[in-house]
CSV table of C-alpha atoms and ligand atoms in Angstrom, one decimal:
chain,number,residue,atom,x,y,z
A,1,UNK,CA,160.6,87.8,153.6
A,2,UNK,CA,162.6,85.3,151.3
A,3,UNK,CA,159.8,82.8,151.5
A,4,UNK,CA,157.0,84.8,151.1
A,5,UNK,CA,159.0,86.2,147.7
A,6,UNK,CA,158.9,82.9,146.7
A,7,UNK,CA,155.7,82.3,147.5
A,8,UNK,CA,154.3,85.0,145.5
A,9,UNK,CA,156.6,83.8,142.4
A,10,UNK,CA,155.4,80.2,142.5
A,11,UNK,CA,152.1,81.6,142.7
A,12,UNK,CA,152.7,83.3,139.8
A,13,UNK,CA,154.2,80.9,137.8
A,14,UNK,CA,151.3,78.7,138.7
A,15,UNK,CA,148.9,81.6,138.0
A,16,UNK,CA,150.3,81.9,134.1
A,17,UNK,CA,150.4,77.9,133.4
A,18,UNK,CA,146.7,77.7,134.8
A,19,UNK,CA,145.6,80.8,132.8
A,20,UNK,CA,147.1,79.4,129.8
A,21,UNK,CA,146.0,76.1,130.2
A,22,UNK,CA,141.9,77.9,130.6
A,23,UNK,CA,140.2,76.6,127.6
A,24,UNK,CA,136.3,78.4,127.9
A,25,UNK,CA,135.9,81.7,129.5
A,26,UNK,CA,134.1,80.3,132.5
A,27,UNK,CA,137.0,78.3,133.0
A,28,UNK,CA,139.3,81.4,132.9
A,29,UNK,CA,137.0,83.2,135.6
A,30,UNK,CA,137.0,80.2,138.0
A,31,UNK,CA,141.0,80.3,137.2
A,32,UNK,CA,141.5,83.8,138.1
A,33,UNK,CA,139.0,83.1,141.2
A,34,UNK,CA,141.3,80.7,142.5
A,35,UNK,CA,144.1,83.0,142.5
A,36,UNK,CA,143.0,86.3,142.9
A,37,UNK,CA,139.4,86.2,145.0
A,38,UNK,CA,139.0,86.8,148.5
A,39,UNK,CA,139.3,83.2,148.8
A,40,UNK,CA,142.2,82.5,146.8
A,41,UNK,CA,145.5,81.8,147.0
A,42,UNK,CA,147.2,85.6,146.4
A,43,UNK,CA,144.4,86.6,149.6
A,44,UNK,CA,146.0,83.7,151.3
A,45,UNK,CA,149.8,85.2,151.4
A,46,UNK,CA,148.2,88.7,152.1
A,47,UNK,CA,146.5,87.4,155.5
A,48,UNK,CA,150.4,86.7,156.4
A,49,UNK,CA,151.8,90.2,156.3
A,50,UNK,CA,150.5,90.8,159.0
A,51,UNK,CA,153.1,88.3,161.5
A,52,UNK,CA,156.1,90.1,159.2
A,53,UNK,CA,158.5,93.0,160.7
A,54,UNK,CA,156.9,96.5,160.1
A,55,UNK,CA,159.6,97.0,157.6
A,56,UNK,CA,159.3,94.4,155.7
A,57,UNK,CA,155.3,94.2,155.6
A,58,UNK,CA,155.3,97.2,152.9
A,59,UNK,CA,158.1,95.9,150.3
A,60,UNK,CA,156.1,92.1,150.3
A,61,UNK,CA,152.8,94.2,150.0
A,62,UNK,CA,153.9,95.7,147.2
A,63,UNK,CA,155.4,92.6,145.4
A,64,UNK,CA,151.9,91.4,145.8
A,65,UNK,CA,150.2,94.2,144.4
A,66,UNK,CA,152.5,93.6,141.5
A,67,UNK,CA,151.8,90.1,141.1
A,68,UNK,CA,148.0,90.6,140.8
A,69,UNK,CA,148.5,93.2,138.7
A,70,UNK,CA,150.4,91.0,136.2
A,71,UNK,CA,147.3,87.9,136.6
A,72,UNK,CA,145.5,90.3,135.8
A,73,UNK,CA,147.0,91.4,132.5
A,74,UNK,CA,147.2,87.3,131.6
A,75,UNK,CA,143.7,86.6,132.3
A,76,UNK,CA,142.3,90.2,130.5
A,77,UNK,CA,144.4,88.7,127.7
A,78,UNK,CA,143.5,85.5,127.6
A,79,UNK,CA,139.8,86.3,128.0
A,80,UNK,CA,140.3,88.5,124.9
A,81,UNK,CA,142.0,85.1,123.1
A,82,UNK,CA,139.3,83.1,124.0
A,83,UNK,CA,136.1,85.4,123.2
A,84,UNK,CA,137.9,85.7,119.8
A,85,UNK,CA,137.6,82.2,119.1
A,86,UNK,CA,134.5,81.7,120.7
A,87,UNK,CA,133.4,84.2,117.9
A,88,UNK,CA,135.2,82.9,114.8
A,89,UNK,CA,133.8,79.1,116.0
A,90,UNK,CA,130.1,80.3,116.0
A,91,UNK,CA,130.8,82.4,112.9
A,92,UNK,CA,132.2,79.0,111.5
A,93,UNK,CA,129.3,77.2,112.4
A,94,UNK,CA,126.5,79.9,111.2
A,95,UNK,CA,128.3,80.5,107.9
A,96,UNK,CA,125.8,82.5,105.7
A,97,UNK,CA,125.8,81.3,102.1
A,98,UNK,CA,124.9,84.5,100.2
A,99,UNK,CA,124.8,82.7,96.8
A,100,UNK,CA,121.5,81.0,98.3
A,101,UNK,CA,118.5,82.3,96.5
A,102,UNK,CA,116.3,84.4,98.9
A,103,UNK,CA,112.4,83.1,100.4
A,104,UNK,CA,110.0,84.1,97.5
A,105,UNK,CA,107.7,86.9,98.4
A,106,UNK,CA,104.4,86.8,97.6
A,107,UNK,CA,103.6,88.8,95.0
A,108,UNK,CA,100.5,91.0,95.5
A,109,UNK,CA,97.9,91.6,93.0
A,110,UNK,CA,94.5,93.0,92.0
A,111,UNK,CA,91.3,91.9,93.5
A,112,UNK,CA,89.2,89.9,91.1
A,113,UNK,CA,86.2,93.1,91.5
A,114,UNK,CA,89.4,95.3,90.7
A,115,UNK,CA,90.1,93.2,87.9
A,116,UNK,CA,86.7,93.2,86.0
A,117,UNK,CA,86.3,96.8,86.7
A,118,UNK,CA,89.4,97.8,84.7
A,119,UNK,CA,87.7,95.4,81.9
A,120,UNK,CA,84.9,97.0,82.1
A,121,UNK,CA,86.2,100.4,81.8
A,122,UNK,CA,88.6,99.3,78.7
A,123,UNK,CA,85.7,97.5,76.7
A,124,UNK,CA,83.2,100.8,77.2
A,125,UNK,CA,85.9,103.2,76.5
A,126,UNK,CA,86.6,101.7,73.3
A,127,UNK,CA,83.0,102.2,72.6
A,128,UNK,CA,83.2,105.9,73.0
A,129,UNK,CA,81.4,106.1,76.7
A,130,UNK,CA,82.9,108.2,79.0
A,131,UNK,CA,83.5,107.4,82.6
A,132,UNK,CA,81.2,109.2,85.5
A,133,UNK,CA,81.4,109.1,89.3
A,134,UNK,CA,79.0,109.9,91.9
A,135,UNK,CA,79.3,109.7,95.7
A,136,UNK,CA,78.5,106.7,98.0
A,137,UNK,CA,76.8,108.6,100.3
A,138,UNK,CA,74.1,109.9,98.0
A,139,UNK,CA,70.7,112.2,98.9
A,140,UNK,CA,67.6,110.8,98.8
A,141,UNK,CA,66.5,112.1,96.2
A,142,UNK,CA,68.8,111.8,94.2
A,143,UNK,CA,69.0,107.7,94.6
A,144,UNK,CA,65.8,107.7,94.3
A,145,UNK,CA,63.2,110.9,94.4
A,146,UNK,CA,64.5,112.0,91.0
A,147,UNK,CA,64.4,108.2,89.8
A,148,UNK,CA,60.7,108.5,90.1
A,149,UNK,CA,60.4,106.5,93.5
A,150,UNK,CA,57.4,108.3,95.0
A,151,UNK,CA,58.5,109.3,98.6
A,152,UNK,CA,56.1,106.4,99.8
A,153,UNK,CA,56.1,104.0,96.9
A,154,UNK,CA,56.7,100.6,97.7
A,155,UNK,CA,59.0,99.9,95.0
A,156,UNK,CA,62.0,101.9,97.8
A,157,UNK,CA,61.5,98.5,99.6
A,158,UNK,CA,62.9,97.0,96.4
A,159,UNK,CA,66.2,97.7,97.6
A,160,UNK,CA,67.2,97.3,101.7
A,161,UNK,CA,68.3,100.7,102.1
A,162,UNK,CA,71.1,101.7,104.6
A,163,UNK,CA,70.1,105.2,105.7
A,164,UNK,CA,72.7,107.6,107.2
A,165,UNK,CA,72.2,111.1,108.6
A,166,UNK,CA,70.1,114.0,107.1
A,167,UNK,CA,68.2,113.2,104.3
A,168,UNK,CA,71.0,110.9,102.8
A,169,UNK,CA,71.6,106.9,102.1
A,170,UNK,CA,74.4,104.7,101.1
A,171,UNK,CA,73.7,104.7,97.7
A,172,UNK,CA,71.6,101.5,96.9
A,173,UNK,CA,72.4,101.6,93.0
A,174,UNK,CA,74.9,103.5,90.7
A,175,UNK,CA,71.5,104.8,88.8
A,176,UNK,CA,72.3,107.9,91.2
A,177,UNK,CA,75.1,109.1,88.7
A,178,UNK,CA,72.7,109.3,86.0
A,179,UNK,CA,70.9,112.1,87.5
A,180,UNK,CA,73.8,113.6,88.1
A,181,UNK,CA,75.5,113.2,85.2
A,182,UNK,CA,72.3,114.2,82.8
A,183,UNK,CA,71.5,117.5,84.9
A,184,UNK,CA,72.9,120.2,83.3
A,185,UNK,CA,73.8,118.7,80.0
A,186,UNK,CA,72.8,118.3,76.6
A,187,UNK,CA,72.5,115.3,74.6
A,188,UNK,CA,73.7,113.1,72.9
A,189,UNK,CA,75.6,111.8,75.4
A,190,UNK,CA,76.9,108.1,76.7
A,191,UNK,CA,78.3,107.7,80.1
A,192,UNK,CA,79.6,104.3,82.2
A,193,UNK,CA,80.1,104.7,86.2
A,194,UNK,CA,81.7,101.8,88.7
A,195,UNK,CA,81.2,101.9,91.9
A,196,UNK,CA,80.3,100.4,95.3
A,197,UNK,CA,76.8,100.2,96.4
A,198,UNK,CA,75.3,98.8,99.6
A,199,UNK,CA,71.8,97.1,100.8
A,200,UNK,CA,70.6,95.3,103.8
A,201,UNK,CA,71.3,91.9,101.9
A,202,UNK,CA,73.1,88.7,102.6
A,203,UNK,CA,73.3,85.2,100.8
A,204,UNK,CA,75.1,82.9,98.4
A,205,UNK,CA,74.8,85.7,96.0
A,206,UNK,CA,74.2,88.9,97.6
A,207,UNK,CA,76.5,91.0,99.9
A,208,UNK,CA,76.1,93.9,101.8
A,209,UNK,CA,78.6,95.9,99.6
A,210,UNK,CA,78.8,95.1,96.3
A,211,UNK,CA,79.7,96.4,93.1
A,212,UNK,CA,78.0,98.2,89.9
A,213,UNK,CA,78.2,99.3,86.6
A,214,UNK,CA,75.8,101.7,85.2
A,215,UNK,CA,75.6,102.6,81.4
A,216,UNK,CA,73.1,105.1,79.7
A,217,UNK,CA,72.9,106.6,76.4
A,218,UNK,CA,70.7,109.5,75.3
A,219,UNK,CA,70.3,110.7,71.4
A,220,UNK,CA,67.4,111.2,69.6
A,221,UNK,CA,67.2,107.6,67.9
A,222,UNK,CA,68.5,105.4,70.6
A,223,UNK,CA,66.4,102.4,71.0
A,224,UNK,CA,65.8,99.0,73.0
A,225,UNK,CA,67.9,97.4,70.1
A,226,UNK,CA,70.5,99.4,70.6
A,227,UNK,CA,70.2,98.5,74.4
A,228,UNK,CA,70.3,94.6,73.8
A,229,UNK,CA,73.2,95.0,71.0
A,230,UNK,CA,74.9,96.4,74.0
A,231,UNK,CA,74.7,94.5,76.4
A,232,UNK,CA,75.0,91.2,74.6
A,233,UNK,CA,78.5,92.5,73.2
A,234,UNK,CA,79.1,93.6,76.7
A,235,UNK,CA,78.2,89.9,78.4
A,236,UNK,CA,80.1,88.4,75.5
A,237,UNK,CA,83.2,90.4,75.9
A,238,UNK,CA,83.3,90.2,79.5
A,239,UNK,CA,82.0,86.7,80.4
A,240,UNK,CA,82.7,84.9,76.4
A,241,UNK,CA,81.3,84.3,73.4
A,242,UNK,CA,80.0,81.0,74.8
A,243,UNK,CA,77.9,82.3,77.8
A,244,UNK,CA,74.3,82.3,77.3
A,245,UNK,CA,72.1,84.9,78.1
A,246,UNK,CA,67.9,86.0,78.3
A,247,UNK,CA,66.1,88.9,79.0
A,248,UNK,CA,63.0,88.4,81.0
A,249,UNK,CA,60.2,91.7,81.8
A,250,UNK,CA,61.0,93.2,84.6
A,251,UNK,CA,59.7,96.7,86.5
A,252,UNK,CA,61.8,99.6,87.4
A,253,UNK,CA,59.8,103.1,88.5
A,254,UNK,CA,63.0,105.1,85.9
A,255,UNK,CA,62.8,102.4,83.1
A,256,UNK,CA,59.4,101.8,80.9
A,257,UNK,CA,60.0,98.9,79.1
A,258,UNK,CA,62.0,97.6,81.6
A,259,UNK,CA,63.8,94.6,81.8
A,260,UNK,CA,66.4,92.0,83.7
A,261,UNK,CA,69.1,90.1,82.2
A,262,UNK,CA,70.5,86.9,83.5
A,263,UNK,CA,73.7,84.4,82.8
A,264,UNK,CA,74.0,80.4,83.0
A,265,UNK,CA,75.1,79.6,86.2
A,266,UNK,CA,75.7,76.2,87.4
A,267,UNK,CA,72.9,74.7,85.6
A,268,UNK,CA,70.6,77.2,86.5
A,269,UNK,CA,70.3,81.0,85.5
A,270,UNK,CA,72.0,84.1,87.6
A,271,UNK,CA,70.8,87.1,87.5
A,272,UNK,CA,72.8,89.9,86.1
A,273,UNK,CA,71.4,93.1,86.4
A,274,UNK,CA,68.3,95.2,84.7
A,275,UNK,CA,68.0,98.0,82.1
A,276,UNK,CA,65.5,99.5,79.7
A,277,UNK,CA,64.5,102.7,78.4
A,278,UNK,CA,64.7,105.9,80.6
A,279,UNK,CA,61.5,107.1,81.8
A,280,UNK,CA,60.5,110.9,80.0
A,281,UNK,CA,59.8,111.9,83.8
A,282,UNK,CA,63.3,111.0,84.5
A,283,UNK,CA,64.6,112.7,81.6
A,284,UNK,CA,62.5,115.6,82.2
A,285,UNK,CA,64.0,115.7,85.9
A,286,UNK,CA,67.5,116.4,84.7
A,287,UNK,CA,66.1,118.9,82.3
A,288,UNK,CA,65.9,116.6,78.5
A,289,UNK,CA,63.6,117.2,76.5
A,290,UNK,CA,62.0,114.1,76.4
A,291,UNK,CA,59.9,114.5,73.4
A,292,UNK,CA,63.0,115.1,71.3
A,293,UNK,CA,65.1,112.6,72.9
A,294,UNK,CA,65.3,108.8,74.4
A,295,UNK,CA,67.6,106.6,76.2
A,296,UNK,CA,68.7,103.2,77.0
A,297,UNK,CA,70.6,102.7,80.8
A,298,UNK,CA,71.4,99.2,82.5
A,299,UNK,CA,72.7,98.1,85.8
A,300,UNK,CA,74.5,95.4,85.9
A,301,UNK,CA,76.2,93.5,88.8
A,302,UNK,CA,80.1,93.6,88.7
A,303,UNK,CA,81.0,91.0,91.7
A,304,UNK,CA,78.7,88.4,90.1
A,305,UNK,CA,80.6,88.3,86.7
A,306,UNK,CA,83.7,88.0,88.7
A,307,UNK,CA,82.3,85.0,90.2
A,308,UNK,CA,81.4,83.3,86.9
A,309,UNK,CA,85.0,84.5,85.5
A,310,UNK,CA,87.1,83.3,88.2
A,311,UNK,CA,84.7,80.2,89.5
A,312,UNK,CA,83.8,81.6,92.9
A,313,UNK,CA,81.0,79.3,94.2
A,314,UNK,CA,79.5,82.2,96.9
A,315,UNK,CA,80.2,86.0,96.8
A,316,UNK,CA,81.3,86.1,100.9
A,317,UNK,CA,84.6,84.7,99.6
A,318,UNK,CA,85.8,87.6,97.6
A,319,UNK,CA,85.2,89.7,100.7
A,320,UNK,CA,86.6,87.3,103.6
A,321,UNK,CA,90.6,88.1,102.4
A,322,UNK,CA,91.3,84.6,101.3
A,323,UNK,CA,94.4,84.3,99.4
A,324,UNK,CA,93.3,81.1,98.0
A,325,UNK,CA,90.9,83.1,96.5
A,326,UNK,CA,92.2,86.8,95.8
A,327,UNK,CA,95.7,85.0,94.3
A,328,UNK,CA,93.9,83.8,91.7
A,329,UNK,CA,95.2,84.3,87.8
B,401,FA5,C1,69.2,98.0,90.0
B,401,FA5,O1,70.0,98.2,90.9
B,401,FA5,C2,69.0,99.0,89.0
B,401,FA5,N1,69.5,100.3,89.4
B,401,FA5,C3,69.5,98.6,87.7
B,401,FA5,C4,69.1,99.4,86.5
B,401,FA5,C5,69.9,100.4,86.1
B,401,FA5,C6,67.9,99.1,85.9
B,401,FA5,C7,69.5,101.2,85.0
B,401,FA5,C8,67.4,99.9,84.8
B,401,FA5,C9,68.2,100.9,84.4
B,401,FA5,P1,68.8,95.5,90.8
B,401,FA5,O2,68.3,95.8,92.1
B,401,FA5,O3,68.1,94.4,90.0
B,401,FA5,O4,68.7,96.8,89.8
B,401,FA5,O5,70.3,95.2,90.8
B,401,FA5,C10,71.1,95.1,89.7
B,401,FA5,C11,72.1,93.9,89.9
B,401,FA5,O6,73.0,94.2,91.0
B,401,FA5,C12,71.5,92.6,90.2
B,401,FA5,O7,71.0,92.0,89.0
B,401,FA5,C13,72.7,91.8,90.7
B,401,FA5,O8,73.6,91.4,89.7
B,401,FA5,C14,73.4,92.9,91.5
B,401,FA5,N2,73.0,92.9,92.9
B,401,FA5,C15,71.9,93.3,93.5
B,401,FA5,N3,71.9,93.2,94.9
B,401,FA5,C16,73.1,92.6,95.1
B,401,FA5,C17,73.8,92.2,96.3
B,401,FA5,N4,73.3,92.3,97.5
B,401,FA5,N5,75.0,91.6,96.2
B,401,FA5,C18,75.6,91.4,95.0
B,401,FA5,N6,75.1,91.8,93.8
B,401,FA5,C19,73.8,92.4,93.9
């Protein structure tokens, strides 16, 4: 009995000067393994109770219970030490310096269409025009059978149409808000509407959707100088007092004169949109008296005068989400 008391006291002794000594937690668990798992040392003395008198087998089991108990209260304890310091040390090591100035977001901002578009809106405003809207999806007749497009008059093919259910299109021009806008009213009157517009077109310069601003004017002395006063303050506001400009003939079935405008552009000339004087039929369509009044309207293309402003060689890039492009100032 003696001997194994003293066993199991030297054990512990050992036990407590090992566990002390443990200096990582994995070094602790192979610690306590050697003392307290089925192959350890504590096991070891247990395996011997059994050659002890019956009487003495439960008082040396119960010293042993108590021993284990006790490694185990060192090694919870100085598991506990040792996570702690683990977690100060990596703490140490990670420090976070919160006086360091955070990664710069990118700031967003508006698209270059988005951009000219407000522009636009301010310079007419200031005119005294007031803004219209009309629908993308626009009847048939009113993007073009009320614009004095015969049903089968070649001049439709003018502009690729994207036709959509019932009698309907994607609108092809924002001309569609000046029927709407004129039915039902009385002049004088002097309207602007923005918008998107779509055709079957693809190139350097044309894109599928693109954007448009319509402007019309209806009074009883409104004239084609008053149209090219207009639009040559317009082009200068929007594009500078530099950029030169011509007017060239042109056809359109709700304009007569008609005519198209273009920019300089890389050497060359861009076109810029058309406008002339609104056709009496059209007039008479939305229910003006066309013998007592006349009007001016253009159409002029908004994604191309954000190209020249902004130096954007083909029109695909405003649309492909580049930042290089979209961040510019
Ligand atoms: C028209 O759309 C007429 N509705 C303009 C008008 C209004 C004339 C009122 C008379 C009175 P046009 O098809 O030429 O016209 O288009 C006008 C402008 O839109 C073009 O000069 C060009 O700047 C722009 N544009 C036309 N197609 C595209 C396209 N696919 N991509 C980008 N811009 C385009």
């Amino acid at each position: 009995m003696a001997s194994q008391t003293e066993e199991l006291s030297q054990l512990e002794d050992d036990a407590r000067a090992a566990i002390e000594a443990a200096t990582t937690v994995q070094n602790l668990t192979e610690v306590r393994a050697g003392y307290l798992g089925r192959k350890g040392s504590l096991a070891a003395i247990l395996r011997g109770i059994g050659q002890l008198e019956p009487a003495e087998r439960g008082r040396v089991g119960q010293s042993a219970n108590a021993s284990k108990e006790r490694i185990e209260a060192w090694v919870a304890a100085r598991r506990q030490a040792l996570e702690a310091s683990d977690r100060s040390a990596n703490l140490a090591q990670h420090q976070l310096d919160t006086s360091l100035p955070g990664a710069a977001g990118y700031p967003g901002q508006l698209h270059p269409v988005t951009r000219i578009e407000r522009e636009i809106a301010d310079f007419f405003t200031s005119m005294g025009f007031a803004i219209e809207d009309g629908p993308e999806v626009e009847t048939d007749f009113n993007n073009f059978g009320a614009l004095n497009f015969p049903d089968d008059h070649p001049a439709r093919d003018m502009q690729d149409t994207f036709f959509v259910e019932g009698n309907n299109v994607l609108r092809t021009h924002t001309s569609n808000v000046q029927i709407r806008a004129m039915t039902g009213r009385t002049p004088p009157f002097r309207f602007v509407a923005l918008g998107r517009v779509y055709r079957h077109d693809l190139d350097a310069t044309h894109y599928p959707m693109f954007h448009q601003v319509e402007g019309f004017m209806v009074d009883e002395r409104t004239s084609f100088g008053d149209l090219k006063g207009v639009l040559y303050a317009f082009a200068r506001h929007l594009m500078g007092q530099e950029i030169q400009l011509r007017f060239r003939p042109h056809f359109f079935p709700f304009t007569e004169p008609s005519a198209e405008m273009d920019f300089s552009w890389q050497g060359g000339w861009l076109e810029w949109g058309g406008c002339g004087m609104i056709h009496p039929q059209v007039l008479e369509n939305c229910g003006v008296d066309s013998e007592r009044f006349q009007g001016f309207a253009f159409g002029m293309g908004i994604d191309r005068s954000a190209m020249l402003r902004f130096g954007i060689p083909r029109i695909t890039h405003m649309f492909d989400g580049d930042l290089r492009i979209l961040g510019q100032r």
